[in-house]
Tab-separated table of C-alpha atoms in Angstrom:
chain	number	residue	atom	x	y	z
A	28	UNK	CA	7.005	-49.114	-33.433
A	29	UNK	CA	6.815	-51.810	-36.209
A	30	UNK	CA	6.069	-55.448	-34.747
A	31	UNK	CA	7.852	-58.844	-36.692
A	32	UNK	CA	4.988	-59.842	-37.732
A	33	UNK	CA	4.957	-63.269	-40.054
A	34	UNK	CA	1.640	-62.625	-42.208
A	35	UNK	CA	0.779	-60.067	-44.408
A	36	UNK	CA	-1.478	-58.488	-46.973
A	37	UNK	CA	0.146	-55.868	-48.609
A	38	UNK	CA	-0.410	-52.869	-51.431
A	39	UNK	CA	1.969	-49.802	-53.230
A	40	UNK	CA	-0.028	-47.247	-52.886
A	41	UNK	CA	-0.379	-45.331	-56.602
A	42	UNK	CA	-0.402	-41.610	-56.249
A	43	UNK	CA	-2.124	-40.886	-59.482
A	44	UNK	CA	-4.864	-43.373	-58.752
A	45	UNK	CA	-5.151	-43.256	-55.280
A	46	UNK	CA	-8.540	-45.071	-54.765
A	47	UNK	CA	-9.063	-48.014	-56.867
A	48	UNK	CA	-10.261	-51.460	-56.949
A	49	UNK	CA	-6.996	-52.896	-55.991
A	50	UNK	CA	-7.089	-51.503	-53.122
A	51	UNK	CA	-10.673	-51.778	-51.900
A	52	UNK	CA	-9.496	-55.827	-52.683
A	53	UNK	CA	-6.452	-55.962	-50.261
A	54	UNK	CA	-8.472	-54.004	-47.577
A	55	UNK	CA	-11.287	-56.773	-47.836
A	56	UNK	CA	-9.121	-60.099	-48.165
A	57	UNK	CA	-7.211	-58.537	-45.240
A	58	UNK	CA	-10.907	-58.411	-43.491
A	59	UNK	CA	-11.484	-61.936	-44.486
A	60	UNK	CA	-8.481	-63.555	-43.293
A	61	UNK	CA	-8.134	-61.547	-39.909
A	62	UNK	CA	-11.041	-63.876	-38.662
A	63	UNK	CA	-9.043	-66.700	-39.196
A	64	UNK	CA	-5.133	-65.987	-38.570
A	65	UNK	CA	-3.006	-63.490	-36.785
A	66	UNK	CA	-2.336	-60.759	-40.247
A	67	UNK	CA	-1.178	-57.629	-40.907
A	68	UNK	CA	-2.268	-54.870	-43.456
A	69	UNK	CA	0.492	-52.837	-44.678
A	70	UNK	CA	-0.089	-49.577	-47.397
A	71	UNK	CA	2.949	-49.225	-48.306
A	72	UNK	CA	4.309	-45.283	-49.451
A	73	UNK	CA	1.031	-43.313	-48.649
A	74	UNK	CA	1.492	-40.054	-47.297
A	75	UNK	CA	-0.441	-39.025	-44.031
A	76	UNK	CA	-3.244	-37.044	-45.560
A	77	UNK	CA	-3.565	-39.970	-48.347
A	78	UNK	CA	-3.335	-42.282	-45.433
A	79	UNK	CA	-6.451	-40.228	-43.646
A	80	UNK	CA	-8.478	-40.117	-47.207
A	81	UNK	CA	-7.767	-43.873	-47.698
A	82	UNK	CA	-9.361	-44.695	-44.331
A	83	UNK	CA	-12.387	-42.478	-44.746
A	84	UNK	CA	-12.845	-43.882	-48.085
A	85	UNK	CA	-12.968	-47.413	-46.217
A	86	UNK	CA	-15.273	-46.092	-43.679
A	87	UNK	CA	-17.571	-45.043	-46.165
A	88	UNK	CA	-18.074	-48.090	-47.319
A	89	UNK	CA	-17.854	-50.651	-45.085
A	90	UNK	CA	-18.743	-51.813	-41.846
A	91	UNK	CA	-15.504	-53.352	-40.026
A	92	UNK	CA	-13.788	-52.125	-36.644
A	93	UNK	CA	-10.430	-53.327	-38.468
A	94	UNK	CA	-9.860	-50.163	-40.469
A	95	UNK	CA	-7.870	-48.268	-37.813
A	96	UNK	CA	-5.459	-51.505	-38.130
A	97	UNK	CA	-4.284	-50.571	-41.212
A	98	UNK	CA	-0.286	-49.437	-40.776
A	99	UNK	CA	1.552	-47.112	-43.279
A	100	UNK	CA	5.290	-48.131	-43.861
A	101	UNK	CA	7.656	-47.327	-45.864
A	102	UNK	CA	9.849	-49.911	-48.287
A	103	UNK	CA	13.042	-49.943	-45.935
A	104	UNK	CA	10.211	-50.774	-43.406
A	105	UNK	CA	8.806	-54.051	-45.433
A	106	UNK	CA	12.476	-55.279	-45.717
A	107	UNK	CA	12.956	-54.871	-41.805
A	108	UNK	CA	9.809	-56.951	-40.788
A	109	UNK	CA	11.459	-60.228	-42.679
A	110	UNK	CA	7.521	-61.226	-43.709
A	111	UNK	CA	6.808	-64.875	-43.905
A	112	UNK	CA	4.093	-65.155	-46.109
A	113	UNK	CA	2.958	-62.208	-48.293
A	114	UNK	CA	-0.758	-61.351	-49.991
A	115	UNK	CA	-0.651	-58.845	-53.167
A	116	UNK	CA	-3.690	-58.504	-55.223
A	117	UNK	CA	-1.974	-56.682	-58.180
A	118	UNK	CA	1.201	-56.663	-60.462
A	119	UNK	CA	2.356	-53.344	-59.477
A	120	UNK	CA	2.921	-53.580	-55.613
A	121	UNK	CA	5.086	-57.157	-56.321
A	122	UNK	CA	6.849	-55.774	-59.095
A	123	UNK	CA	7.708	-52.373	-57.022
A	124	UNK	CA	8.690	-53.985	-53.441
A	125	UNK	CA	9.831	-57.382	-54.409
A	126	UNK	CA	13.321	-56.282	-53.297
A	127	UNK	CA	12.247	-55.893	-50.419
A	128	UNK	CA	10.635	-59.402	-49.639
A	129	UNK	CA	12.129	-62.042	-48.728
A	130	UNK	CA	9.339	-64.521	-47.637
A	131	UNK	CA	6.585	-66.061	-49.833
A	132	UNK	CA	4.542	-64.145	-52.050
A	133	UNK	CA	1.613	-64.826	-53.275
A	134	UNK	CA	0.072	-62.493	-55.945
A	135	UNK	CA	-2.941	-61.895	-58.435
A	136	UNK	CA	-1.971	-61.158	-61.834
A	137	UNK	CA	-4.161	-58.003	-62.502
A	138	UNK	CA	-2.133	-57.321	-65.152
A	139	UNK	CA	0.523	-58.891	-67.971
A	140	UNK	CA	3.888	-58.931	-66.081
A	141	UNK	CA	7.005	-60.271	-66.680
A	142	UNK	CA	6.509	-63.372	-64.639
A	143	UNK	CA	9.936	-62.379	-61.928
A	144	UNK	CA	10.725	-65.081	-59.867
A	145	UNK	CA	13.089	-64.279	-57.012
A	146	UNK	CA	16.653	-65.986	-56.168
A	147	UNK	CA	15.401	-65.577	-52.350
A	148	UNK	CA	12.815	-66.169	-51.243
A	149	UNK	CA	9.669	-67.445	-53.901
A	150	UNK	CA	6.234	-66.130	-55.969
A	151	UNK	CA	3.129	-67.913	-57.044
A	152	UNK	CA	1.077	-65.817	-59.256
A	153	UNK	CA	-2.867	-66.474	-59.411
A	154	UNK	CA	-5.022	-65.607	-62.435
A	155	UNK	CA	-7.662	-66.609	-63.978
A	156	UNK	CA	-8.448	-64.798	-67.760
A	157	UNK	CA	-6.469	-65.803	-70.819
A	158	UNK	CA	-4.448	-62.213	-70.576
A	159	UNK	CA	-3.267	-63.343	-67.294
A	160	UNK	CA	-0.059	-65.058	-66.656
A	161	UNK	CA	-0.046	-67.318	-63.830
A	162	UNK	CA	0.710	-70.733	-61.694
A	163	UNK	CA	-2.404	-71.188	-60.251
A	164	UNK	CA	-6.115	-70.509	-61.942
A	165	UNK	CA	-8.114	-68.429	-59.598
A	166	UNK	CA	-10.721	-65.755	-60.049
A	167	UNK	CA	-10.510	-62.741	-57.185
A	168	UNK	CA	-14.286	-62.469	-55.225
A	169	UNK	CA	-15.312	-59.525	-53.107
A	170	UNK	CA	-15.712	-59.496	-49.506
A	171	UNK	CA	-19.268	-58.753	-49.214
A	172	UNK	CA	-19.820	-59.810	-45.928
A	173	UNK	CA	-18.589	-56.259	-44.910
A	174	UNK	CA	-20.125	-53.763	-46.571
A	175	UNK	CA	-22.113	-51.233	-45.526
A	176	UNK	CA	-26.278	-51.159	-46.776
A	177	UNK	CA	-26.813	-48.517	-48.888
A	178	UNK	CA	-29.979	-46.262	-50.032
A	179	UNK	CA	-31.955	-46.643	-53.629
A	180	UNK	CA	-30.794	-43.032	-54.703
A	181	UNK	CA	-32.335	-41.421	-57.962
A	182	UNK	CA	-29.325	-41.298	-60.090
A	183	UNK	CA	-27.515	-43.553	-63.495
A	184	UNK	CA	-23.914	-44.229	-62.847
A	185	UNK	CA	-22.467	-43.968	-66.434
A	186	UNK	CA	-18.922	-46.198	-66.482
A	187	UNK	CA	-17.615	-45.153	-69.922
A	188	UNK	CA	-14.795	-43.933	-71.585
A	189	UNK	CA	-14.566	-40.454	-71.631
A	190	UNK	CA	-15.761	-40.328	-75.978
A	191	UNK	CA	-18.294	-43.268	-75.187
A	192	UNK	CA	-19.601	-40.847	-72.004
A	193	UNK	CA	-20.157	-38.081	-74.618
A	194	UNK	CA	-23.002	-39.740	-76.526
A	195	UNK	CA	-24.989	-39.526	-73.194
A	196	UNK	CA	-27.239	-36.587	-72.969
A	197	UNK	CA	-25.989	-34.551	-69.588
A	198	UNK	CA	-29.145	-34.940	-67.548
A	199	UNK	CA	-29.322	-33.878	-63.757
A	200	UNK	CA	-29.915	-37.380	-62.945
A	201	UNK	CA	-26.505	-38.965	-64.824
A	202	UNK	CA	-22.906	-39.300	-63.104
A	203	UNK	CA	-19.757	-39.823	-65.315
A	204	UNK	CA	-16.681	-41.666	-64.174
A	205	UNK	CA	-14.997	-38.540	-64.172
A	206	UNK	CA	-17.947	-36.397	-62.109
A	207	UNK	CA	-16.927	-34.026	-58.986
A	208	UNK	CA	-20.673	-34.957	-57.965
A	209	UNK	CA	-19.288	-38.711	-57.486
A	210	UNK	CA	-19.703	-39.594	-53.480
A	211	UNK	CA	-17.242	-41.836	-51.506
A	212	UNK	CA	-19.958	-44.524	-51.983
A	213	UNK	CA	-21.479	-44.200	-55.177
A	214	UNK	CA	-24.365	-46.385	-54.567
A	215	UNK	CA	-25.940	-44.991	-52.119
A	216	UNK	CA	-26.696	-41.841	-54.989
A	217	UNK	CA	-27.809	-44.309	-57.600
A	218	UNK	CA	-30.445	-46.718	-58.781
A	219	UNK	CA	-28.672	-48.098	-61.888
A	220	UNK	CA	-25.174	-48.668	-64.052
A	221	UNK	CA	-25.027	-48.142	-67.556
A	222	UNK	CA	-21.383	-50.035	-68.398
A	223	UNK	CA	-19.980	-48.903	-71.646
A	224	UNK	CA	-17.854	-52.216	-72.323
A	225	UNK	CA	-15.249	-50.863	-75.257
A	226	UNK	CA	-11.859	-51.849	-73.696
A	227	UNK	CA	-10.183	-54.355	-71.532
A	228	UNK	CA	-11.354	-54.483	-68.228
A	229	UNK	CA	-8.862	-56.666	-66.361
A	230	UNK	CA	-10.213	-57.061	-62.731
A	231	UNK	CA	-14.174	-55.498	-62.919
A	232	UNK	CA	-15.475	-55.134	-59.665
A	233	UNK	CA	-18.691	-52.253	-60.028
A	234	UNK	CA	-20.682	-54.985	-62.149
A	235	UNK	CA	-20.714	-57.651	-59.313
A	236	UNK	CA	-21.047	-54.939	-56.105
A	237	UNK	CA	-24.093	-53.385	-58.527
A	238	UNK	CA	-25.907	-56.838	-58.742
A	239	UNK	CA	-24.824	-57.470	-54.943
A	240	UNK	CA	-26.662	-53.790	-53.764
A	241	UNK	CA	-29.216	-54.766	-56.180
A	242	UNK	CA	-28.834	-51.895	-58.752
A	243	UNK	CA	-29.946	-52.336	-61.689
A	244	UNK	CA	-27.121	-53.270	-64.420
A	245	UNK	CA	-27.026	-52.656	-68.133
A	246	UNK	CA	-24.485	-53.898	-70.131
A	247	UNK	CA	-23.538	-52.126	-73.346
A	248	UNK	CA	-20.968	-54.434	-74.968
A	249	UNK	CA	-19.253	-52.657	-78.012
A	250	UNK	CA	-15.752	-54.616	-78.215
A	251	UNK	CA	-15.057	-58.198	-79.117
A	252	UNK	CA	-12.929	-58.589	-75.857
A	253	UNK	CA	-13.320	-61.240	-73.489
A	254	UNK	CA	-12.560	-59.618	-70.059
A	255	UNK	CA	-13.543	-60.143	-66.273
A	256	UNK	CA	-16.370	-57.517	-67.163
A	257	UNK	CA	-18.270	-59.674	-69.780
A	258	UNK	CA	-17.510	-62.994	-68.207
A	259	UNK	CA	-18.646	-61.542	-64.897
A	260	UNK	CA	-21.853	-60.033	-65.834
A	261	UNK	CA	-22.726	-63.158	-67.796
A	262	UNK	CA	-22.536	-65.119	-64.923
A	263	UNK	CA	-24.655	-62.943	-62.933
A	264	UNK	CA	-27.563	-62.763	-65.238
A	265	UNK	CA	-27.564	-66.576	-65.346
A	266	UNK	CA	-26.716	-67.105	-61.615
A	267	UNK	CA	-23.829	-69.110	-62.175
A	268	UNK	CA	-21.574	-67.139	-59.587
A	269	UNK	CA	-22.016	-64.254	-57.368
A	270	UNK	CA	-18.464	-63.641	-56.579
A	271	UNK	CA	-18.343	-63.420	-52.854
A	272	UNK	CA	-15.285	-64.298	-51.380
A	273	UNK	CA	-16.227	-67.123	-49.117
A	274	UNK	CA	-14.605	-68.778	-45.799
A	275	UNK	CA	-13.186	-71.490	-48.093
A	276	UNK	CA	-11.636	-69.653	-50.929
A	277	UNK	CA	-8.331	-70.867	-52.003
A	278	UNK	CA	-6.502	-67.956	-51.427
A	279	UNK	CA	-7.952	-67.789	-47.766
A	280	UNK	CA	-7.198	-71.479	-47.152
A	281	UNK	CA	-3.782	-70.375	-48.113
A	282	UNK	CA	-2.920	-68.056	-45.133
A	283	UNK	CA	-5.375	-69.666	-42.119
């Protein structure tokens, strides 16, 4: 039986991309701001053996007793609850259930949108690159605090496109973005990350977690784009940032 309740993080749940860094963000802002306020953590459209995988996924990598709190509902669901106050951390969950919100929404701007702002109810978007349309400049952190330690495996993740990928030789000790040999959590298998930079990247999150689980990172930078993934890795070879989300982040401040 649903519960009325007022806060909420909340994420569509994308069949054809069914783990991504999206959601591994909701799941940990949700972690960070259930030590501070009563919240909720809705997946919204997830079927129940996508529901099962999501949750393994989660237990894979992290190490929080909040992961059987997660609650699938559907969208007729969302519009029934009557949500005060709203967390997305991409585009495509707003832009897909804002009929179905009523409260305050507050959303990251992953990606160019077409900046919708509701006759009921009302939407701040939060950004923080030039491609990003939003009210409020803000830069999305991970939740470090809960993962999960992980080996020094003997492997080289390769992040590349798929033509890029091809110029590697196929050695036993590589793994491709688009490898069956990937694991749940990759860096427990590997020692390094070679990133092929060659296209936008708007919300990077393997460069920070590699520098985080001390991996080794090399940057291969073969566009003229200036993207969370440059900026980001940057900042980590000159110490600048190390993009945990903290206790006083804005966004957290937001919904104590």
């Amino acid at each position: 039986m649903l519960n009325n309740f007022k806060k909420a993080v909340v994420y569509k749940f994308k069949e054809h991309n069914k783990i991504n860094g999206s959601l591994y963000y909701a799941f940990e802002y949700y972690c960070k701001l259930k030590k501070f306020t009563d919240i909720k953590f809705y997946i919204v459209g997830v079927s129940d053996s996508d529901f099962i995988m999501v949750k393994n996924a989660f237990k894979d990598k992290y190490d929080t007793n909040l992961i059987d709190s997660i609650i699938s509902i559907l969208p007729s669901d969302l519009y029934r609850l009557k949500l005060d106050k709203i967390l997305m951390i991409n585009v495509l969950t707003y832009d897909y259930l804002r009929g179905f919100l009523t409260g305050e929404c507050h959303v990251y701007s992953d990606e160019y949108h077409d900046n919708y702002r509701p006759k009921i109810g009302s939407v701040k978007y939060y950004g923080f690159y030039d491609y990003q349309i939003f009210d409020i400049k803000y830069e999305i952190n991970l939740n470090f605090e809960i993962f999960k330690k992980v080996t020094k495996g003997s492997k080289v993740f390769i992040s590349a496109p798929k033509i890029e990928s091809l110029k590697f030789p196929r050695e036993d000790n590589y793994i491709f973005k688009d490898s069956k040999k990937i694991s749940s959590n990759l860096f427990n298998d590997i020692y390094k990350i070679i990133y092929v930079h060659q296209s936008l990247d708007t919300n990077n999150r393997i460069i920070p977690e590699g520098f985080y689980l001390n991996k080794e990172v090399q940057l291969i930078n073969r566009t003229d784009i200036i993207d969370s993934t440059l900026i980001r890795y940057k900042n980590l070879v000159d110490k600048k940032k190390d993009y945990n989300l903290k206790d006083d982040d804005l966004l957290i401040k937001e919904f104590k």
